[in-house]
PDB file of C-alpha atoms and ligand atoms in Angstrom:
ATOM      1  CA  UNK A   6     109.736 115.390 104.393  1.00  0.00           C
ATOM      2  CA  UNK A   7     110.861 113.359 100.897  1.00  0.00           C
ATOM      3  CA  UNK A   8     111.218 109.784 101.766  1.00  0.00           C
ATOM      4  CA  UNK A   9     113.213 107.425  99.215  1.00  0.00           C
ATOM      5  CA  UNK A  10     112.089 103.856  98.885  1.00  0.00           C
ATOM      6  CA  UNK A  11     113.764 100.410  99.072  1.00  0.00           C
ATOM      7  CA  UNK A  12     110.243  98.772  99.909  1.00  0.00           C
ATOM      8  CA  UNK A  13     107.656  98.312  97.062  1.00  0.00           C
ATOM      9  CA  UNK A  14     108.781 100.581  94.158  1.00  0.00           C
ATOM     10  CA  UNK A  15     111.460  98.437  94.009  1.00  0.00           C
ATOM     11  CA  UNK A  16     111.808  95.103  92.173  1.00  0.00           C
ATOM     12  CA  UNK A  17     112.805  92.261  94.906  1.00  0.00           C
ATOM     13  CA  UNK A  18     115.652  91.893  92.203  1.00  0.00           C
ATOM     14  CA  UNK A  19     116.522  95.227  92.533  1.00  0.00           C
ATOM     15  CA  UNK A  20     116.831  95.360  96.445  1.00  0.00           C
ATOM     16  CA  UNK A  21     120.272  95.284  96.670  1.00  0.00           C
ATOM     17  CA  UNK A  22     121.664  97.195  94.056  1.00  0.00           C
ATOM     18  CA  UNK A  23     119.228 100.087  94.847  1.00  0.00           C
ATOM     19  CA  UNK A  24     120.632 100.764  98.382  1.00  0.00           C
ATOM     20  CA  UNK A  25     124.215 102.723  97.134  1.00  0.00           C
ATOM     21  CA  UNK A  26     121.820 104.648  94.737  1.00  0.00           C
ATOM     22  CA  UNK A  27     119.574 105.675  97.840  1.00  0.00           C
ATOM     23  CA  UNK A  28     123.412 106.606  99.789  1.00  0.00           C
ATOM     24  CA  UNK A  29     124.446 108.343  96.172  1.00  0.00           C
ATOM     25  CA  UNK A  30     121.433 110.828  96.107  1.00  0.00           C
ATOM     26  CA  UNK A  31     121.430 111.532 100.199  1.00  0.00           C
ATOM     27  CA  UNK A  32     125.233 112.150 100.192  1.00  0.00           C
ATOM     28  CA  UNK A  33     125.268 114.112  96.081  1.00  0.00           C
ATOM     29  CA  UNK A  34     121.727 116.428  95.798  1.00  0.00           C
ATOM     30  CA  UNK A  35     120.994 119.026  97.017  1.00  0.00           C
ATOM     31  CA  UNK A  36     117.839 118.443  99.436  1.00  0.00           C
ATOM     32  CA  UNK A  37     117.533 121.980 101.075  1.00  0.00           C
ATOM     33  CA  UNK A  38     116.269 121.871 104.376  1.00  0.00           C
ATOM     34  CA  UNK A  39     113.938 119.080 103.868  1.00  0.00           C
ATOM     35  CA  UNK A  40     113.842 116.184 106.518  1.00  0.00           C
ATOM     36  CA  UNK A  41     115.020 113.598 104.770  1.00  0.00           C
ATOM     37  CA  UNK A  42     113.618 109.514 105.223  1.00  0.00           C
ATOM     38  CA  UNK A  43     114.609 106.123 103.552  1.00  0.00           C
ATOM     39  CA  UNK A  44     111.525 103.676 103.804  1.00  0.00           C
ATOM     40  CA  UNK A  45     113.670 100.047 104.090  1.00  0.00           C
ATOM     41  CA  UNK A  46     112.042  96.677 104.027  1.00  0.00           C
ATOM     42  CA  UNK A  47     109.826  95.415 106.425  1.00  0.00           C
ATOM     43  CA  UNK A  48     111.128  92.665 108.543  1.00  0.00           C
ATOM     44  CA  UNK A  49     109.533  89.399 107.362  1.00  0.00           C
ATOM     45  CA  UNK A  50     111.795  90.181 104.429  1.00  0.00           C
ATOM     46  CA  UNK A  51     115.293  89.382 104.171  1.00  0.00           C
ATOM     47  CA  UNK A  52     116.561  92.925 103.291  1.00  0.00           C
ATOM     48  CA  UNK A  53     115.774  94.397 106.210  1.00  0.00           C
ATOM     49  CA  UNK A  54     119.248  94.612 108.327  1.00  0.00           C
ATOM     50  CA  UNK A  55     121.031  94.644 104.929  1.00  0.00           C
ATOM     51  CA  UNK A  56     119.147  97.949 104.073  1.00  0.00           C
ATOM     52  CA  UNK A  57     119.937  99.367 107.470  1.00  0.00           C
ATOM     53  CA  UNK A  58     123.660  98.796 107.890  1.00  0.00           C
ATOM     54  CA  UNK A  59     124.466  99.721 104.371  1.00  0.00           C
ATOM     55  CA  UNK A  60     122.184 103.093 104.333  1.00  0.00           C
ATOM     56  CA  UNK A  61     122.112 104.379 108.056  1.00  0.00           C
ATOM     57  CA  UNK A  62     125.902 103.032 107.882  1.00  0.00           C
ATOM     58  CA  UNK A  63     127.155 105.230 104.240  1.00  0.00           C
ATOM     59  CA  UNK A  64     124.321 108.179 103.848  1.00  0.00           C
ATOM     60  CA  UNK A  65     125.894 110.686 107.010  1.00  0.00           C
ATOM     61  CA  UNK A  66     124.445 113.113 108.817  1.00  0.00           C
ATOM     62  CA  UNK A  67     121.985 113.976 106.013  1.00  0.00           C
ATOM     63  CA  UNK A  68     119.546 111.592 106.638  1.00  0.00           C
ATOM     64  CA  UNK A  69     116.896 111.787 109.448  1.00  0.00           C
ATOM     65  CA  UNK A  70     114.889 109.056 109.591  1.00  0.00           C
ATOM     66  CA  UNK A  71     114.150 105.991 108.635  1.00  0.00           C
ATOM     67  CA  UNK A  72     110.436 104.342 107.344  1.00  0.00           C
ATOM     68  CA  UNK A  73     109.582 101.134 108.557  1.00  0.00           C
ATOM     69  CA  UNK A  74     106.453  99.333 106.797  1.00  0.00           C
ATOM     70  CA  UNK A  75     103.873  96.718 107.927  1.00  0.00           C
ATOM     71  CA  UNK A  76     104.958  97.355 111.318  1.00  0.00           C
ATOM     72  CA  UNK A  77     102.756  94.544 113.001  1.00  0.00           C
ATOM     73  CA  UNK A  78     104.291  94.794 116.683  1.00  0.00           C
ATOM     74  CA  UNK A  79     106.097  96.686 119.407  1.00  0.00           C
ATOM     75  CA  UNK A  80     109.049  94.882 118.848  1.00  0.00           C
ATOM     76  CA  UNK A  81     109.562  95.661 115.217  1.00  0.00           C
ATOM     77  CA  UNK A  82     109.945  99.255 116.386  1.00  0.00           C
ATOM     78  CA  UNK A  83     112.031  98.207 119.259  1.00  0.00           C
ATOM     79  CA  UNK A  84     114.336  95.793 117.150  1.00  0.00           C
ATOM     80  CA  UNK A  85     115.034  98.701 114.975  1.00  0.00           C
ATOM     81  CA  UNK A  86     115.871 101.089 117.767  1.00  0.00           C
ATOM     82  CA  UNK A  87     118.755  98.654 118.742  1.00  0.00           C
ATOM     83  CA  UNK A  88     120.104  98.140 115.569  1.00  0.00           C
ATOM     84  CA  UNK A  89     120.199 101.888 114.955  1.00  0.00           C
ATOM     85  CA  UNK A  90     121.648 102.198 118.075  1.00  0.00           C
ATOM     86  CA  UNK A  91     124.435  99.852 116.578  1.00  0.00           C
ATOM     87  CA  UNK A  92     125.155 101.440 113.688  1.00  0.00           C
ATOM     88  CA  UNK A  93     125.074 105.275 115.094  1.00  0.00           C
ATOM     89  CA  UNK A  94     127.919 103.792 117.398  1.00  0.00           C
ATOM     90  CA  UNK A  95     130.059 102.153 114.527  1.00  0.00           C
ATOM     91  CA  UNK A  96     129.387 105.004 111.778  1.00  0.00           C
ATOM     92  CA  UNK A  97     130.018 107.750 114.941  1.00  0.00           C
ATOM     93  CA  UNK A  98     126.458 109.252 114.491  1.00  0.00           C
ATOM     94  CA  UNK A  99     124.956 110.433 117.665  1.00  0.00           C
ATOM     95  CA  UNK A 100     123.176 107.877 119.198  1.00  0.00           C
ATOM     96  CA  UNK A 101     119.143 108.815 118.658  1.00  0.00           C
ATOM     97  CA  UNK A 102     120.351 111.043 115.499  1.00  0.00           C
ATOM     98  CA  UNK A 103     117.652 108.939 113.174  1.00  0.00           C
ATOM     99  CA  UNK A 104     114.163 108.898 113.778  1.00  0.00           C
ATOM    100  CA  UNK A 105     111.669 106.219 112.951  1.00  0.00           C
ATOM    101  CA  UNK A 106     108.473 106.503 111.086  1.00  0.00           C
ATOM    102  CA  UNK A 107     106.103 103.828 111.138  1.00  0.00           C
ATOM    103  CA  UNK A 108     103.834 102.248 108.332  1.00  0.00           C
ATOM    104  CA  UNK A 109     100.515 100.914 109.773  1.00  0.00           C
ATOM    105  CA  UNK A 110      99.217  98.746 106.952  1.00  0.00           C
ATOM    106  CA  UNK A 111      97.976  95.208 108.043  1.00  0.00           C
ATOM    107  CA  UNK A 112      95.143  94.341 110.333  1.00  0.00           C
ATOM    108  CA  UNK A 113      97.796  93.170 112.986  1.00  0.00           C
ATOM    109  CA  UNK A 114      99.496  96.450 112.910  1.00  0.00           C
ATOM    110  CA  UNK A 115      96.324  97.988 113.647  1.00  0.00           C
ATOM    111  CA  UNK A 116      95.230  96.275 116.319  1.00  0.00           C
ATOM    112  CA  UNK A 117      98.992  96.822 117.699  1.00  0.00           C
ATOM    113  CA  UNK A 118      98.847 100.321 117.253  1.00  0.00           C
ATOM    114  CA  UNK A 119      98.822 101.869 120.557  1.00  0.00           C
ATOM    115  CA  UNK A 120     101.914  99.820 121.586  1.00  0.00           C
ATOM    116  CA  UNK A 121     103.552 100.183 118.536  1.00  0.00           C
ATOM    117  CA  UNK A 122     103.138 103.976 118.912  1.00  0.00           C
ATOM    118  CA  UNK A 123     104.391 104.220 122.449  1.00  0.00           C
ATOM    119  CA  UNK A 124     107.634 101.560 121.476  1.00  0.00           C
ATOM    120  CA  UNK A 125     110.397 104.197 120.829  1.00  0.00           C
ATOM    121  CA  UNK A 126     111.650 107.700 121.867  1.00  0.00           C
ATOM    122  CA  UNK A 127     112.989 107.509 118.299  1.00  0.00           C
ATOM    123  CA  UNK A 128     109.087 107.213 116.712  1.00  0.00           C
ATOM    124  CA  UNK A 129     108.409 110.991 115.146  1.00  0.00           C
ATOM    125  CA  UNK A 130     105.585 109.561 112.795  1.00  0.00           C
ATOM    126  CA  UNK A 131     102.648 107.454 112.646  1.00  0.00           C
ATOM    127  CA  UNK A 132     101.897 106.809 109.363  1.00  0.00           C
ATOM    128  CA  UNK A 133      98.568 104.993 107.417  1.00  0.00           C
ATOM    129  CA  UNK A 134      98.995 102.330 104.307  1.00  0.00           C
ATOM    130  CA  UNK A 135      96.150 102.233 102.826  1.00  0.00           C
ATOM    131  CA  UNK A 136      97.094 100.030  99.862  1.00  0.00           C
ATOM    132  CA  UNK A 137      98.686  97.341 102.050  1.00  0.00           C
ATOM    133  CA  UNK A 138      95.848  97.566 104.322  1.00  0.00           C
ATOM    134  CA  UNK A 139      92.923  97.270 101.771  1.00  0.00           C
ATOM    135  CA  UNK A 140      94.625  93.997 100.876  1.00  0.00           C
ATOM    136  CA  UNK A 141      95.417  92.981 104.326  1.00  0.00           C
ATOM    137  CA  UNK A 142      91.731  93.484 104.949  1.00  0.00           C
ATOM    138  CA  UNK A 143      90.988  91.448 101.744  1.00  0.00           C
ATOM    139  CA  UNK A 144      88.978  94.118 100.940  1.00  0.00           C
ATOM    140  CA  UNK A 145      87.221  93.640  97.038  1.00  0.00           C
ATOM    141  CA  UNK A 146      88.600  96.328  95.761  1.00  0.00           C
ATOM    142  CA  UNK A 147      91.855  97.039  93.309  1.00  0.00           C
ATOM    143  CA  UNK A 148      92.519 100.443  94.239  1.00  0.00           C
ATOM    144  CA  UNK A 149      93.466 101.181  98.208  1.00  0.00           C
ATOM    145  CA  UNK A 150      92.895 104.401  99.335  1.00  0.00           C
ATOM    146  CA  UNK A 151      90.295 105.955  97.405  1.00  0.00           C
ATOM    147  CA  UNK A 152      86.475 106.161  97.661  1.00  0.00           C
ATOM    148  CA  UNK A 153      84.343 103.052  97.523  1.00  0.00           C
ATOM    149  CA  UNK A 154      80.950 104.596  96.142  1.00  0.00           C
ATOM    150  CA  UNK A 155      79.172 101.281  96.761  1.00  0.00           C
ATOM    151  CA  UNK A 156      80.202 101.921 100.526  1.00  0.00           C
ATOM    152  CA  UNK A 157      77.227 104.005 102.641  1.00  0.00           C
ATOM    153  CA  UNK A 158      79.956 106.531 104.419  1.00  0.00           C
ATOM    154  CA  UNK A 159      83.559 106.374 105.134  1.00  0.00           C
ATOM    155  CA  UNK A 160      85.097 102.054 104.545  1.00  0.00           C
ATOM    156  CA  UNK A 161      88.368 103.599 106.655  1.00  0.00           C
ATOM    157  CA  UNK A 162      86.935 106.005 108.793  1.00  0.00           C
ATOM    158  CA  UNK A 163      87.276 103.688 112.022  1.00  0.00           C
ATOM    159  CA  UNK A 164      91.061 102.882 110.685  1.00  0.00           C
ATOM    160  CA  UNK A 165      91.801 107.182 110.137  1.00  0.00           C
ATOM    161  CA  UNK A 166      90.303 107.739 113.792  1.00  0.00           C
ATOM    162  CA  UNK A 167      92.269 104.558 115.171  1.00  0.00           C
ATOM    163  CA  UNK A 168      95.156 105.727 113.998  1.00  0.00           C
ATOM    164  CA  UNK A 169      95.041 109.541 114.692  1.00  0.00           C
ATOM    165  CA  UNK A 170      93.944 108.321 118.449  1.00  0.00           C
ATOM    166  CA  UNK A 171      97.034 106.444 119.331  1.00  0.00           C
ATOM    167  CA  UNK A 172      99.714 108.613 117.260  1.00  0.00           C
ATOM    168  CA  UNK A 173      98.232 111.803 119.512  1.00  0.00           C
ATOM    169  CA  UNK A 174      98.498 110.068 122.628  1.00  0.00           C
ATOM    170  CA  UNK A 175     102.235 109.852 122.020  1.00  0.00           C
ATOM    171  CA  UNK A 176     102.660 112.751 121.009  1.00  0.00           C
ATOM    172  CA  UNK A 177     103.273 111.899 117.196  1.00  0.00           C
ATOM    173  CA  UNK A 178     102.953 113.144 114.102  1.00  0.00           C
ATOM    174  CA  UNK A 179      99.952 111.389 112.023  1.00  0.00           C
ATOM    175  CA  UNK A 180      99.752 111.267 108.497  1.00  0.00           C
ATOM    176  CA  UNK A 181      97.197 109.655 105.973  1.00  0.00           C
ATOM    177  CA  UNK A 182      98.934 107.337 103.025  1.00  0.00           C
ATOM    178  CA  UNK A 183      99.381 107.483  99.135  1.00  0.00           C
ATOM    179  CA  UNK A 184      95.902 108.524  96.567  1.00  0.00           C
ATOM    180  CA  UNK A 185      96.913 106.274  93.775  1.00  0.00           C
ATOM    181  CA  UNK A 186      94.971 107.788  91.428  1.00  0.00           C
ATOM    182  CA  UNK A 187      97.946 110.165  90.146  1.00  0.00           C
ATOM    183  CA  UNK A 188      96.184 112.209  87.310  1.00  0.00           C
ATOM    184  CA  UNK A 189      93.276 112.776  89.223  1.00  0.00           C
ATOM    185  CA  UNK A 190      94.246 116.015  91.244  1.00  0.00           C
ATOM    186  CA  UNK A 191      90.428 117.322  92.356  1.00  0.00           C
ATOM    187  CA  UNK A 192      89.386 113.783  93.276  1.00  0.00           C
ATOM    188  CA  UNK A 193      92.667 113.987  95.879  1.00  0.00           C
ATOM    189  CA  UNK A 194      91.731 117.021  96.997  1.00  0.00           C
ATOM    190  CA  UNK A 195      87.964 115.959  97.677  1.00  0.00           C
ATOM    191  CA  UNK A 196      89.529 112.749  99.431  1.00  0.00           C
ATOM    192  CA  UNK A 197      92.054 114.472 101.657  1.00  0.00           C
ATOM    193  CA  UNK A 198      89.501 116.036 102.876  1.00  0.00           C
ATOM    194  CA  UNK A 199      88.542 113.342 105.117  1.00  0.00           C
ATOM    195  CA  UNK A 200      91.690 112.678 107.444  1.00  0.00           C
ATOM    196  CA  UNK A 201      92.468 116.962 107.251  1.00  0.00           C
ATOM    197  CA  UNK A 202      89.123 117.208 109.018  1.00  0.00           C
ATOM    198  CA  UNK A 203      89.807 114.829 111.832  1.00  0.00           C
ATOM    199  CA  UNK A 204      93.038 116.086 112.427  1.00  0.00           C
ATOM    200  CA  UNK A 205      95.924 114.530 110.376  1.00  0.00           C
ATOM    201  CA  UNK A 206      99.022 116.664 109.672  1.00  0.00           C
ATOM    202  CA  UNK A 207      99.724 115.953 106.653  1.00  0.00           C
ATOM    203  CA  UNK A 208      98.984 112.702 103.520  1.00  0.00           C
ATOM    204  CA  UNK A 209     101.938 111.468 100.771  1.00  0.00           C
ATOM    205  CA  UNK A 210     102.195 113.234  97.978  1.00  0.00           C
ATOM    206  CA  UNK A 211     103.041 110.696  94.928  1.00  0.00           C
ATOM    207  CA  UNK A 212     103.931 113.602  92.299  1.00  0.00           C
ATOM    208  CA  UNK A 213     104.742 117.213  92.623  1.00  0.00           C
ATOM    209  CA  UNK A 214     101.028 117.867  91.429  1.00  0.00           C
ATOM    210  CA  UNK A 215      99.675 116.073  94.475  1.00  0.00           C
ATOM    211  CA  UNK A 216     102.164 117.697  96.727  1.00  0.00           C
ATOM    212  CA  UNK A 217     101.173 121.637  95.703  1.00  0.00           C
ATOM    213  CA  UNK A 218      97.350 119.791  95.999  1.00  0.00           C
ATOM    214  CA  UNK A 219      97.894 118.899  99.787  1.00  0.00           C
ATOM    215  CA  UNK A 220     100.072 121.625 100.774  1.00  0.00           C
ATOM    216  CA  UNK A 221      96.654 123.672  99.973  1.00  0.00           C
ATOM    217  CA  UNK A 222      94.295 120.964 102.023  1.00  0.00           C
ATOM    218  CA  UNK A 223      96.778 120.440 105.034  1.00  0.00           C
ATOM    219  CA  UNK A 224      96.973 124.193 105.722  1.00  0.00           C
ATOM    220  CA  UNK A 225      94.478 126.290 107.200  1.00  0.00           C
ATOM    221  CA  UNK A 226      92.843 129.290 105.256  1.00  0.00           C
ATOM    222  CA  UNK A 227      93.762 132.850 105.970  1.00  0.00           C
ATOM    223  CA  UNK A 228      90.320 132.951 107.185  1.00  0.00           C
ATOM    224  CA  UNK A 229      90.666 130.145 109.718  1.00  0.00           C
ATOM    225  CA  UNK A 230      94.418 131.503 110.742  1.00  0.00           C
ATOM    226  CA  UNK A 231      92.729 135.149 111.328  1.00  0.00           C
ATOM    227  CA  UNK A 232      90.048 133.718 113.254  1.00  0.00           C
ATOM    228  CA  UNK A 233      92.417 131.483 115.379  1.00  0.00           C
ATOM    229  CA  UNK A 234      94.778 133.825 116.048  1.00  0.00           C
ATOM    230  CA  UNK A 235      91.889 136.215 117.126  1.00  0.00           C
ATOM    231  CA  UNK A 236      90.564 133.665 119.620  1.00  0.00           C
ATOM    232  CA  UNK A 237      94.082 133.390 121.364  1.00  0.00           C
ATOM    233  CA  UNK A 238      94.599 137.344 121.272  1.00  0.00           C
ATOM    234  CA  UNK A 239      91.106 137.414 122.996  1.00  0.00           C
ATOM    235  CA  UNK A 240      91.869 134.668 125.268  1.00  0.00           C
ATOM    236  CA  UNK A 241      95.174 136.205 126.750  1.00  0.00           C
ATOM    237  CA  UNK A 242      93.289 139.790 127.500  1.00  0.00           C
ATOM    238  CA  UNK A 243      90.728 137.627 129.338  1.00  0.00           C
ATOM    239  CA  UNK A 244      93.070 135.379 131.234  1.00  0.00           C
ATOM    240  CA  UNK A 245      96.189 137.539 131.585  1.00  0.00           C
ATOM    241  CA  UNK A 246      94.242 141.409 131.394  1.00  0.00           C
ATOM    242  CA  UNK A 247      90.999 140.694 132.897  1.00  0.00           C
ATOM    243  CA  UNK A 248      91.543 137.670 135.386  1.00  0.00           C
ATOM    244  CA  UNK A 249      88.537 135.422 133.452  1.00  0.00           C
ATOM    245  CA  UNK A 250      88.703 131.956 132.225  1.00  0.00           C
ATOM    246  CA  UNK A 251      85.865 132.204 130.213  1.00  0.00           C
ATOM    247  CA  UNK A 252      84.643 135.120 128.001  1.00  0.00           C
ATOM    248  CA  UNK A 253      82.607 135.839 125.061  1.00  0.00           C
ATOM    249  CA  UNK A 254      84.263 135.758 121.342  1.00  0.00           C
ATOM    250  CA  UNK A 255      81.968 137.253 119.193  1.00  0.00           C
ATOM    251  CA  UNK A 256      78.470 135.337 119.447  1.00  0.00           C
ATOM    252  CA  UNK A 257      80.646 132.073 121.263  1.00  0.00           C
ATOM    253  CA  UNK A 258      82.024 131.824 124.856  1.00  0.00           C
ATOM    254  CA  UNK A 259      85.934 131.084 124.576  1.00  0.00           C
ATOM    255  CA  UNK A 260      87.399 129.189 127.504  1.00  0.00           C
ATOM    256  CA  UNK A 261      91.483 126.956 127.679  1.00  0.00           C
ATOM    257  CA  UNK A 262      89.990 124.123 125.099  1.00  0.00           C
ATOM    258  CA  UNK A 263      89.175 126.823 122.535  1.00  0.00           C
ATOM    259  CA  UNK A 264      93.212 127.714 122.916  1.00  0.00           C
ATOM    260  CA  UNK A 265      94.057 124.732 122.627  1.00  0.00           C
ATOM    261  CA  UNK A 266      92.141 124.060 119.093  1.00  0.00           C
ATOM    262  CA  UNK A 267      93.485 127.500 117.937  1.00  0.00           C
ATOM    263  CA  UNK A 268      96.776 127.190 118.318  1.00  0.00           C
ATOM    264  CA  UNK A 269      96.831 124.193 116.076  1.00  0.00           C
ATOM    265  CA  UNK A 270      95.409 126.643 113.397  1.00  0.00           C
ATOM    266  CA  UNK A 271      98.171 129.487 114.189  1.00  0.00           C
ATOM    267  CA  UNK A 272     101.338 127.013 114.507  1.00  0.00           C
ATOM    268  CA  UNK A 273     100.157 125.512 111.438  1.00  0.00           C
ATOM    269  CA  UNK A 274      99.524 128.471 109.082  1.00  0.00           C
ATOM    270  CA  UNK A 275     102.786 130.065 110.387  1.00  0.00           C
ATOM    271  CA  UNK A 276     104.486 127.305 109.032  1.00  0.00           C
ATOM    272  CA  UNK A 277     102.663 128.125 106.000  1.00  0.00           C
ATOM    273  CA  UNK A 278     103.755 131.614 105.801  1.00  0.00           C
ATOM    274  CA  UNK A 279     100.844 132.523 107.009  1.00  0.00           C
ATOM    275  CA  UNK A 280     100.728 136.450 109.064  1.00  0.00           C
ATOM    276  CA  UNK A 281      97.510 137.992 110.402  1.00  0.00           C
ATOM    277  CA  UNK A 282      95.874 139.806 108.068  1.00  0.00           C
ATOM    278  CA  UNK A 283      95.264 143.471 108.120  1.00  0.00           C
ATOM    279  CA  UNK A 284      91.544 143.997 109.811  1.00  0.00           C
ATOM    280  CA  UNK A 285      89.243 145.917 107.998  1.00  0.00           C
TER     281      UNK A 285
HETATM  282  C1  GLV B 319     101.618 102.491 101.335  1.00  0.00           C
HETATM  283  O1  GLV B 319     102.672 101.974 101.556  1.00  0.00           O
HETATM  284  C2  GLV B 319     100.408 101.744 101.168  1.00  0.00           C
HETATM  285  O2  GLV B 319     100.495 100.511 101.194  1.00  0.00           O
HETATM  286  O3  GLV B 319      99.352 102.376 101.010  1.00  0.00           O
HETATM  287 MG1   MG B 320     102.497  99.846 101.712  1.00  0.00          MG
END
């Protein structure tokens, strides 16, 4: 997914003027088969409808979704499900034909976030701020998002879990916010790390450095692919072959939850390119 922003890289003077560029490179590049997101203003601006009309309204079938930030409520999500709905019908896009991702990235957003994640049929993503949040936390810090070595453990491991909790329950898509720290590739790849372990899909990639740093983290080894799609291989003979719903893989009994973690691996890593590799 590439997302292009009218929220914070752009100067509030700016606001305006940059939403016919955003329509200009949707409707003029070429962006492959990438799903492609604008990330408007959040609504305690006054860009917000502005962004949507013009954008959703010019860009065409190209774009997919749109990104709202700070969502704080339900009803953010829900008030822009209606006004998509309204502009769909008056630029003759199929009605549901853009998604929504959503920003958590204040305190109130957070402690929405179950709600906010079941608001829309449209919601695809669930998505963590860490910048926004650090200062919506007042947290004394400058940078969001990175390690706080003063900190004994993990400062946003209740927020990653939070998170992660609610988007699964709904079935979304989960993914972990911007590293700031742009020139600092092994220090990303140490910190993504911590939300590819409990389960996120995927973290923003600021640069194309990042992005070939956390295509590596996000996607399993050929080691964990082979051993994953071993498990399921061993698990149909047992189920479908031999009539048991609980066997022995190796030095490990196998039962329907150890499917269920390895098909994550296999789905994954075949999106990856991954194959099985030959067995010695
Ligand atoms: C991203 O928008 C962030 O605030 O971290
Ligand atoms: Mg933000």
């Amino acid at each position: 997914m590439t997302f292009l922003d009218l929220e914070d890289s752009v100067a509030p003077l700016e606001k305006v003027a940059a939403r016919s560029k955003v329509v200009d490179a949707i409707r003029d590049l070429d962006w492959g088969d990438r799903v492609m997101c604008v990330r408007v203003n959040a609504w305690d601006t006054e860009w917000t409808y502005g962004d949507i009309i013009e954008v959703v309204g010019n860009a065409g079938p190209r774009l997919d979704e749109i990104m709202l930030p700070k969502v704080q409520t339900a009803a953010e999500v829900v008030a822009m499900d209606l006004l998509l709905t309204q502009v769909e019908k008056n630029c003759g896009l199929p009605v549901g034909h853009i998604g929504i991702e959503a920003q958590i990235e204040t305190t109130r957003g957070l402690i929405n976030v179950d709600d906010i994640c079941a608001a829309s049929p449209r919601l695809e993503t669930i998505i963590f701020g860490p910048a926004d949040f650090a200062a919506s936390m007042e947290m004394p810090v400058l940078t969001g998002g990175v390690a706080i070595d003063e900190y004994p453990g993990d400062h946003f491991n209740y927020v990653f879990s939070r998170i992660l909790m609610a988007g699964r329950a709904n079935g979304l898509q989960v993914i972990d916010g911007p590293f700031l720290k742009v020139r600092e590739p092994e220090l990303l790849r140490e910190y993504a790390q911590r939300t590819r372990v409990l389960g996120y899909d995927g973290k923003w990639a600021l640069t194309p450095d990042q992005a070939a740093v956390l295509n590596e983290v996000y996607s399993p080894t050929q080691e964990q692919f082979d051993r994953a799609y071993d498990i399921l291989e061993a698990y149909r003979q047992a189920t479908e072959t031999d009539l048991k719903g609980a066997v022995m893989f190796g030095e490990e009994m196998i039962d329907e939850a150890s499917r269920k973690m390895a098909i994550k691996f296999v789905t994954r890593g075949e999106r990856a390119g991954l194959t099985r590799s030959a067995k010695a």
